Coordinates of N, CA and C in Angstrom, one line a residue:
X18 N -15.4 -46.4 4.5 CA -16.2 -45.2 4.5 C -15.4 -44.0 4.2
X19 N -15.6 -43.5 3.3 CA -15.2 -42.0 3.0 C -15.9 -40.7 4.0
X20 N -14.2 -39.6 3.9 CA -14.8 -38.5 5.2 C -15.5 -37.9 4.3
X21 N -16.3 -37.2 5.0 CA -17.1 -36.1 4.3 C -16.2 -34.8 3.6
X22 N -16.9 -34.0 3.1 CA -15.9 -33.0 2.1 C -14.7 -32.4 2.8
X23 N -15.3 -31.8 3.8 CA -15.2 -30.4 4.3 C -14.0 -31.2 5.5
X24 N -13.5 -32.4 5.8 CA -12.3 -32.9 6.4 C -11.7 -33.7 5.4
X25 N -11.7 -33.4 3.9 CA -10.6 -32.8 3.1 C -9.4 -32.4 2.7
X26 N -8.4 -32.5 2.3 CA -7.1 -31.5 2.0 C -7.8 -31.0 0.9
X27 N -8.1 -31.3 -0.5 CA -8.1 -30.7 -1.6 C -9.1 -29.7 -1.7
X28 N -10.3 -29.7 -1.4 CA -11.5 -29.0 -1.2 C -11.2 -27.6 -0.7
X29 N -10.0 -27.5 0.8 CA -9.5 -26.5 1.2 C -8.6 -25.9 0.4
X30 N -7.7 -26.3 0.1 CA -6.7 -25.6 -0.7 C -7.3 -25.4 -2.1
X31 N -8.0 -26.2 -2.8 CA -8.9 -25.5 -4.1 C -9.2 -23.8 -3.9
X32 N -9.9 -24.1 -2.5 CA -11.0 -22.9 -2.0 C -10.0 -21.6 -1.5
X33 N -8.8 -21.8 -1.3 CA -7.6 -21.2 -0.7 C -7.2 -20.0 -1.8
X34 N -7.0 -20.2 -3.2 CA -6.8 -19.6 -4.2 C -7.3 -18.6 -4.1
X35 N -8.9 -18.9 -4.5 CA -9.4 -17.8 -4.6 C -9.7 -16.6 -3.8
X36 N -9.7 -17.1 -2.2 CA -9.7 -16.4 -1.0 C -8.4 -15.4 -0.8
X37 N -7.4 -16.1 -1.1 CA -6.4 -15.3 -1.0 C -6.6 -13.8 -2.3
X38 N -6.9 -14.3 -3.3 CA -6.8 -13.4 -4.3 C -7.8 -12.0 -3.5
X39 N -8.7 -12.3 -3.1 CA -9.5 -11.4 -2.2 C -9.4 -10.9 -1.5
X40 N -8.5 -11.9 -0.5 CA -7.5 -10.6 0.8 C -6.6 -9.7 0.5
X41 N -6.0 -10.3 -0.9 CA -5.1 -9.3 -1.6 C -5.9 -7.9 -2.1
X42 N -6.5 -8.3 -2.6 CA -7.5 -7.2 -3.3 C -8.0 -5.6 -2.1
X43 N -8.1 -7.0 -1.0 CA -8.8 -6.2 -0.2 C -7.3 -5.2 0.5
X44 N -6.7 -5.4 0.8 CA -5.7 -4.7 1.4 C -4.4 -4.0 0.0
X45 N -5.1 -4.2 -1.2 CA -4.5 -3.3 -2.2 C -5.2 -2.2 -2.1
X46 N -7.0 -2.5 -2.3 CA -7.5 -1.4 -2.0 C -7.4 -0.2 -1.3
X47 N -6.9 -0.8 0.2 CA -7.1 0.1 1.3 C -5.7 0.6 1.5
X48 N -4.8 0.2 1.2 CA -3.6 0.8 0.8 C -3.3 2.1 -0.4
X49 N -4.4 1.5 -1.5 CA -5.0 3.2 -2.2 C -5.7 3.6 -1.8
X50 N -6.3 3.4 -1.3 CA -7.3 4.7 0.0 C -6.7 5.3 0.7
X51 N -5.8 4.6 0.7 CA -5.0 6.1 2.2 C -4.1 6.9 1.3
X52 N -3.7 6.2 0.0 CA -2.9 7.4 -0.9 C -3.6 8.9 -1.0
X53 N -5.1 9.0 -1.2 CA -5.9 10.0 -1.1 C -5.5 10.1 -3.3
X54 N -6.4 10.9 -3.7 CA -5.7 11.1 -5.2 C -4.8 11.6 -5.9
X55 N -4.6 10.9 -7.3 CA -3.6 11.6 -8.3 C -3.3 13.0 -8.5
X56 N -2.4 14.0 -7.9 CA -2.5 15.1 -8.5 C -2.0 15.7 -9.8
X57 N -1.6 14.3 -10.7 CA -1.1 14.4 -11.8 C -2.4 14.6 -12.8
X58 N -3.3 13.9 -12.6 CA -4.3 13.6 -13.4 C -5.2 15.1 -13.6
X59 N -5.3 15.6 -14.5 CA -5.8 16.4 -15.3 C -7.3 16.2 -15.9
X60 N -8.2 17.0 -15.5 CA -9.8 16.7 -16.0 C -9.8 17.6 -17.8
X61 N -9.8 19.0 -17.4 CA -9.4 19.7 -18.8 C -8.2 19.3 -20.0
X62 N -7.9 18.2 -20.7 CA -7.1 18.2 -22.0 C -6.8 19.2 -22.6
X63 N -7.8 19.7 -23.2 CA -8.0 20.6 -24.0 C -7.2 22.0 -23.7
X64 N -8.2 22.4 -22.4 CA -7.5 23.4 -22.1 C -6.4 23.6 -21.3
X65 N -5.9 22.5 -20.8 CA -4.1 22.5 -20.7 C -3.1 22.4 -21.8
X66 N -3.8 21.6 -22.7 CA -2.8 22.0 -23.8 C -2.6 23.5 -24.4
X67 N -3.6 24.3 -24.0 CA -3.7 25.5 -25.0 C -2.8 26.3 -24.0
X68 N -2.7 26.2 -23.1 CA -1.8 26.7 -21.9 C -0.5 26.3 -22.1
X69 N -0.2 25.4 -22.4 CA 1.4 24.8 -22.8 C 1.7 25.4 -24.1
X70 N 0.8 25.3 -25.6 CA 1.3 26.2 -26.2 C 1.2 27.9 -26.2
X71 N 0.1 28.2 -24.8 CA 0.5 30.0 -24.9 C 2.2 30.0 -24.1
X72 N 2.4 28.7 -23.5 CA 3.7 28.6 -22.6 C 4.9 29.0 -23.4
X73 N 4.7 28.0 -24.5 CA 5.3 27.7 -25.5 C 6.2 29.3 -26.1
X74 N 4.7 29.7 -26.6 CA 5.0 31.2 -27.4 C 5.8 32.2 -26.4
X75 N 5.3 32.2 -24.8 CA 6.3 33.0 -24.1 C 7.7 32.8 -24.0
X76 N 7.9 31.1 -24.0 CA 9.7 30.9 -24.0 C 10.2 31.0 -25.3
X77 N 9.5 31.2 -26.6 CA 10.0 31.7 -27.9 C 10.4 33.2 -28.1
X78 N 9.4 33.7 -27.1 CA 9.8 35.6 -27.2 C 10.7 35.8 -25.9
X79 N 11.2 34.9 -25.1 CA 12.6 34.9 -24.5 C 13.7 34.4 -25.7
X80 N 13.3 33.4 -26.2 CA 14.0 33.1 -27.4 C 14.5 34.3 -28.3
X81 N 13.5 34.9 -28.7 CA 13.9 36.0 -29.6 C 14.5 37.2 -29.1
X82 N 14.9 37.4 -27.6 CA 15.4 38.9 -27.0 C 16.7 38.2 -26.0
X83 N 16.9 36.7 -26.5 CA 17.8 36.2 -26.2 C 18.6 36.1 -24.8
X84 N 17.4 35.8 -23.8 CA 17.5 36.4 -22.3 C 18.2 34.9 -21.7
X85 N 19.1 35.7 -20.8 CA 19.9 33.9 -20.1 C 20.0 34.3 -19.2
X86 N 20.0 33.7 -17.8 CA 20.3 33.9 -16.5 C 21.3 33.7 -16.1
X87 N 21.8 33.8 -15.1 CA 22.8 33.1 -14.6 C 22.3 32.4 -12.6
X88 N 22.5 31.6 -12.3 CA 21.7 31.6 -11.0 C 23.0 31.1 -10.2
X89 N 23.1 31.3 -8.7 CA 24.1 30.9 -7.8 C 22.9 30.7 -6.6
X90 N 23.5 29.7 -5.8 CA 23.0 29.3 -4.6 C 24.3 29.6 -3.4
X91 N 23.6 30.4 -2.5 CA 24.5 30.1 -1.3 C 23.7 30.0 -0.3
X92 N 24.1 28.4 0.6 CA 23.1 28.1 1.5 C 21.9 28.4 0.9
X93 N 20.9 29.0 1.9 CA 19.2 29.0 1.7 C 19.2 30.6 0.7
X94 N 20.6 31.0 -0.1 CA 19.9 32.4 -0.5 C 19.9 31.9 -1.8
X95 N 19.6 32.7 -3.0 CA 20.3 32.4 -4.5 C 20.2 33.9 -5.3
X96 N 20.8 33.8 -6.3 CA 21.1 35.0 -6.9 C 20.6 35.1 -8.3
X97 N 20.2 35.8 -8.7 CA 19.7 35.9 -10.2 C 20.2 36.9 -10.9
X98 N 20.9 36.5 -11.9 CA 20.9 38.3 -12.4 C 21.4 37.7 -14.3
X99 N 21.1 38.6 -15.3 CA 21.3 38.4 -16.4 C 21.8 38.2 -16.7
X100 N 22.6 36.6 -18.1 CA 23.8 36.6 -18.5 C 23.8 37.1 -19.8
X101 N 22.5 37.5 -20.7 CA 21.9 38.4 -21.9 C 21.0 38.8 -22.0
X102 N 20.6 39.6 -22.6 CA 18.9 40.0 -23.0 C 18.7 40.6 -21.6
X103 N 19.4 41.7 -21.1 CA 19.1 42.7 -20.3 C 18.2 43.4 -20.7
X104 N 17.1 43.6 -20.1 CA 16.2 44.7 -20.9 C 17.0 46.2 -20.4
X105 N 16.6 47.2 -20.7 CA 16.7 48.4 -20.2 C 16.6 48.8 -19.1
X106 N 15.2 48.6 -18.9 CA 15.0 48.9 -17.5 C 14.6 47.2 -16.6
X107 N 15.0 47.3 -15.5 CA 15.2 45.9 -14.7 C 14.0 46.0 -14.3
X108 N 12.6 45.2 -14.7 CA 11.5 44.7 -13.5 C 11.7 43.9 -12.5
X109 N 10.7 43.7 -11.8 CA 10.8 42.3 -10.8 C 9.9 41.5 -11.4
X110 N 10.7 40.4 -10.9 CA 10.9 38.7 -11.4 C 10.1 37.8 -10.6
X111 N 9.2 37.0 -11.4 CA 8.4 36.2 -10.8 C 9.4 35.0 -10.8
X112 N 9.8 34.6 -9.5 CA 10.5 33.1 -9.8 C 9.9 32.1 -9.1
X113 N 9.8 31.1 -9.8 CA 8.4 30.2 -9.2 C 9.4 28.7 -9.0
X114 N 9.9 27.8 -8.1 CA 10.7 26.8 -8.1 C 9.3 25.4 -7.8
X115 N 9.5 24.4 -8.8 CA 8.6 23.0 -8.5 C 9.5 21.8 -8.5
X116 N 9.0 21.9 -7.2 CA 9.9 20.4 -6.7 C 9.0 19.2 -7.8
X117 N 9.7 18.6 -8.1 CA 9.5 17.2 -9.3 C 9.1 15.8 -8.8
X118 N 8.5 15.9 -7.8 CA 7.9 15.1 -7.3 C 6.8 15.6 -5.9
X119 N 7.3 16.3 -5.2 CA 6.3 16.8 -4.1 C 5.9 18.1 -4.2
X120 N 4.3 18.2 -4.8 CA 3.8 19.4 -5.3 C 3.6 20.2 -3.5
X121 N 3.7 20.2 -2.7 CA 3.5 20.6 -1.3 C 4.7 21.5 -1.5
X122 N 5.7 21.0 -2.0 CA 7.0 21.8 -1.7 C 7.1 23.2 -3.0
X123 N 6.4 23.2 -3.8 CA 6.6 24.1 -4.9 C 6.2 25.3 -3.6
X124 N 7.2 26.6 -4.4 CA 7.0 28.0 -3.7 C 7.4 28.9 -5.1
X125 N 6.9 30.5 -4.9 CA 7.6 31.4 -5.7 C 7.7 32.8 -5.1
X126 N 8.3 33.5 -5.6 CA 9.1 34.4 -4.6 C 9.1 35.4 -6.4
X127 N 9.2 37.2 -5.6 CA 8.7 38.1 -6.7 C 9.7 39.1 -5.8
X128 N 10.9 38.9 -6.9 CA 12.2 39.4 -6.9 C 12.1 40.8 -7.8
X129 N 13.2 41.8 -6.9 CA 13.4 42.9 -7.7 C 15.0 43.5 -7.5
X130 N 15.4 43.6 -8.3 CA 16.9 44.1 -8.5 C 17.6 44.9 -7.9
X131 N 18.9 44.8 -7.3 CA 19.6 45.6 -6.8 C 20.4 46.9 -7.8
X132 N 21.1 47.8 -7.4 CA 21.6 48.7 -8.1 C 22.8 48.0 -9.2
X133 N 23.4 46.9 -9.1 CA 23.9 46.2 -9.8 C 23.1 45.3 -10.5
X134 N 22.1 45.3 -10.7 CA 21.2 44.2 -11.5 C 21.1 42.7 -10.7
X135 N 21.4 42.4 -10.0 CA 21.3 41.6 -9.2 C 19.8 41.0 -8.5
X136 N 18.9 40.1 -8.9 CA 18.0 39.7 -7.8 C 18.3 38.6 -6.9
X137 N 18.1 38.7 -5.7 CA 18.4 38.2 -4.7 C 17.1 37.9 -4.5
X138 N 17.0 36.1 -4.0 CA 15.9 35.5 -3.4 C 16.6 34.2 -2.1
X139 N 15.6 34.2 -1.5 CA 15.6 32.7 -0.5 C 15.0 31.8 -0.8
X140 N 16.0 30.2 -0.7 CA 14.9 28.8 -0.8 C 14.4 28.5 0.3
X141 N 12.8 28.7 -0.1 CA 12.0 28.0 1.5 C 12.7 26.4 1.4
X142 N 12.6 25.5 0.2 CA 12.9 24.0 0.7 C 14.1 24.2 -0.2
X143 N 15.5 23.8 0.3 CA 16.7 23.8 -0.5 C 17.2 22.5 0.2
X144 N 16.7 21.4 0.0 CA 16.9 19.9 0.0 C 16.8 19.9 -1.5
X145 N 18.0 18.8 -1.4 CA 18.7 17.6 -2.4 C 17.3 17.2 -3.2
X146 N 17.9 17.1 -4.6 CA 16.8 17.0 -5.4 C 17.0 17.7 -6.9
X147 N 15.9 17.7 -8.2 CA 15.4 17.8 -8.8 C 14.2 18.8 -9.0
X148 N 14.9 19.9 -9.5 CA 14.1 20.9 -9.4 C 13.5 21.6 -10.7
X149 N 12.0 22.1 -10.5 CA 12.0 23.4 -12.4 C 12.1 24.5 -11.6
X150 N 13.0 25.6 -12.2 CA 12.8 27.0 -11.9 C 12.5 27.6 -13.3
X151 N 11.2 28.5 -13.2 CA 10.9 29.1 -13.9 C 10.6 30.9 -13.9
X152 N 11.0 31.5 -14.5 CA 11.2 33.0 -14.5 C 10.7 33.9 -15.6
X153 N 9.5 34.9 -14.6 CA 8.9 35.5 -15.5 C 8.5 36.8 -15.2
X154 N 8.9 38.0 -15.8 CA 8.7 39.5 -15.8 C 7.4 39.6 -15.4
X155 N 7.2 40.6 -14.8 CA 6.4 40.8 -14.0 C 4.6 40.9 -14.9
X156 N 5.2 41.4 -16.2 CA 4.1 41.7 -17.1 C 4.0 40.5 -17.9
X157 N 4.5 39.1 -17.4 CA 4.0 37.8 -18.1 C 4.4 37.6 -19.6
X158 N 5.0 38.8 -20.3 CA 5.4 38.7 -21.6 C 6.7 37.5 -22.3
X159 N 7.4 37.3 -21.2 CA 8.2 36.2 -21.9 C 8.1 34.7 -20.8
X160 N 9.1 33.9 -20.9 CA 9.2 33.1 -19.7 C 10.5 32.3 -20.2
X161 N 11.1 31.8 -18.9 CA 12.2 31.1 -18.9 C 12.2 29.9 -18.0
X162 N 12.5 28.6 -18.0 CA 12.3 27.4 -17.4 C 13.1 26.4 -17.6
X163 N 13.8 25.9 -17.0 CA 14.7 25.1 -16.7 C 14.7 24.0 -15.5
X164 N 14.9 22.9 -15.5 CA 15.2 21.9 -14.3 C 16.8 22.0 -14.0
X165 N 16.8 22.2 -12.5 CA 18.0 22.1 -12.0 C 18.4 21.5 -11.1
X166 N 19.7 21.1 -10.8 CA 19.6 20.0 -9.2 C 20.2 20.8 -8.4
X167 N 19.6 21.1 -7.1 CA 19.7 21.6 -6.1 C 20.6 20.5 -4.9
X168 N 21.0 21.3 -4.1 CA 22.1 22.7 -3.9 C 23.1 22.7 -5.3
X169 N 23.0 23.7 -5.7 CA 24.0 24.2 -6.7 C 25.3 24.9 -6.2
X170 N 26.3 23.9 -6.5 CA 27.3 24.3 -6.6 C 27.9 25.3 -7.2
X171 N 28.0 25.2 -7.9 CA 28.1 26.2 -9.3 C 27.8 27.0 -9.7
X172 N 27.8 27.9 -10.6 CA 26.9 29.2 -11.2 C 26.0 28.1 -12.3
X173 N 25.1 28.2 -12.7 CA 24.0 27.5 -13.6 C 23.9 28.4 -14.6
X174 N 23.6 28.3 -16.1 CA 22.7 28.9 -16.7 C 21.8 28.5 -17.0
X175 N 20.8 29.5 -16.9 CA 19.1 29.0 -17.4 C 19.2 30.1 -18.7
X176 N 18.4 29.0 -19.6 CA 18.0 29.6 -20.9 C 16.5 29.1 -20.9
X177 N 16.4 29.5 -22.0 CA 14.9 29.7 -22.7 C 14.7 28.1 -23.5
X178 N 13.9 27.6 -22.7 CA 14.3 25.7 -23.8 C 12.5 25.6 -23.7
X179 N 12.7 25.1 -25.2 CA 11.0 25.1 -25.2 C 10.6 23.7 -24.5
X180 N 11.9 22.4 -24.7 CA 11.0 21.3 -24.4 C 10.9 21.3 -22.6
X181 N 10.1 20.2 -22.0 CA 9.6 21.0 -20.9 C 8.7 21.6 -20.0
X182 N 8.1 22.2 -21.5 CA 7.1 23.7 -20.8 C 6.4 22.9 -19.9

């Protein structure tokens, strides 16, 4: 006499496959559920692109007045000040820093010059890392943008680089 199905080996482990695939599913799910959403993911195409080329045109008219920074980090302070394309008269400086991976940590800070030309700012987060600093006159007319790795040892120059934007 043969057992009935269900005290089996093969019937179980047939049925094991697919179950498993399920529980997997189910705990991939809920694993992206607690990510909460993409903040990469963009609904407007269109009109982000048209923003990357008005971007575009602003690091070209830094391009053309030939503007370079020079930046220094000490501890949480950092320094800004011209290494060309001084204008005449010194405005204050939008400088906007985006951490490259945790948008929480982006900050910007609206610098204005010392009697030596000099802007002085503080890093709210100056952890190890991969950074964009971008820098823009107060009247929005040009822009400058660069990725840098923080803490900076060194004096850095930022120029005007289109790719990037």
């Amino acid at each position: 006499m043969e057992k009935p199905w269900y005290k089996q080996f093969w019937p179980w482990f047939l049925m094991l496959l697919p179950f498993s695939v399920i529980i997997a599913m189910i705990i991939t799910l809920t694993i992206a559920s607690q990510q909460g959403d993409n903040p990469m993911v963009v609904d407007d195409y269109y009109k982000k692109g048209r923003g990357i080329n008005a971007q575009v045109e602003k690091v070209k008219a830094a391009q053309e007045l030939n503007i370079e920074f020079s930046f220094e980090q000490n501890e949480q302070t950092f320094t800004l000040s011209y290494a060309s394309g001084s204008p005449t008269q010194l405005s204050a400086l939008k400088v906007n820093f985006y951490h490259s991976t945790q948008a929480e940590k982006d900050f910007s800070e609206t610098l204005t010059a010392d009697a030596q030309g000099v802007y002085r700012g503080t890093l709210k987060y100056a952890e190890k890392g991969k950074w964009t600093i971008t820098i823009m006159p107060f009247d929005n007319s040009w822009r400058v943008s660069q990725q840098i790795q923080l803490p900076a040892y060194r004096k850095l120059a930022i120029k005007p680089l289109t790719y990037g934007v």
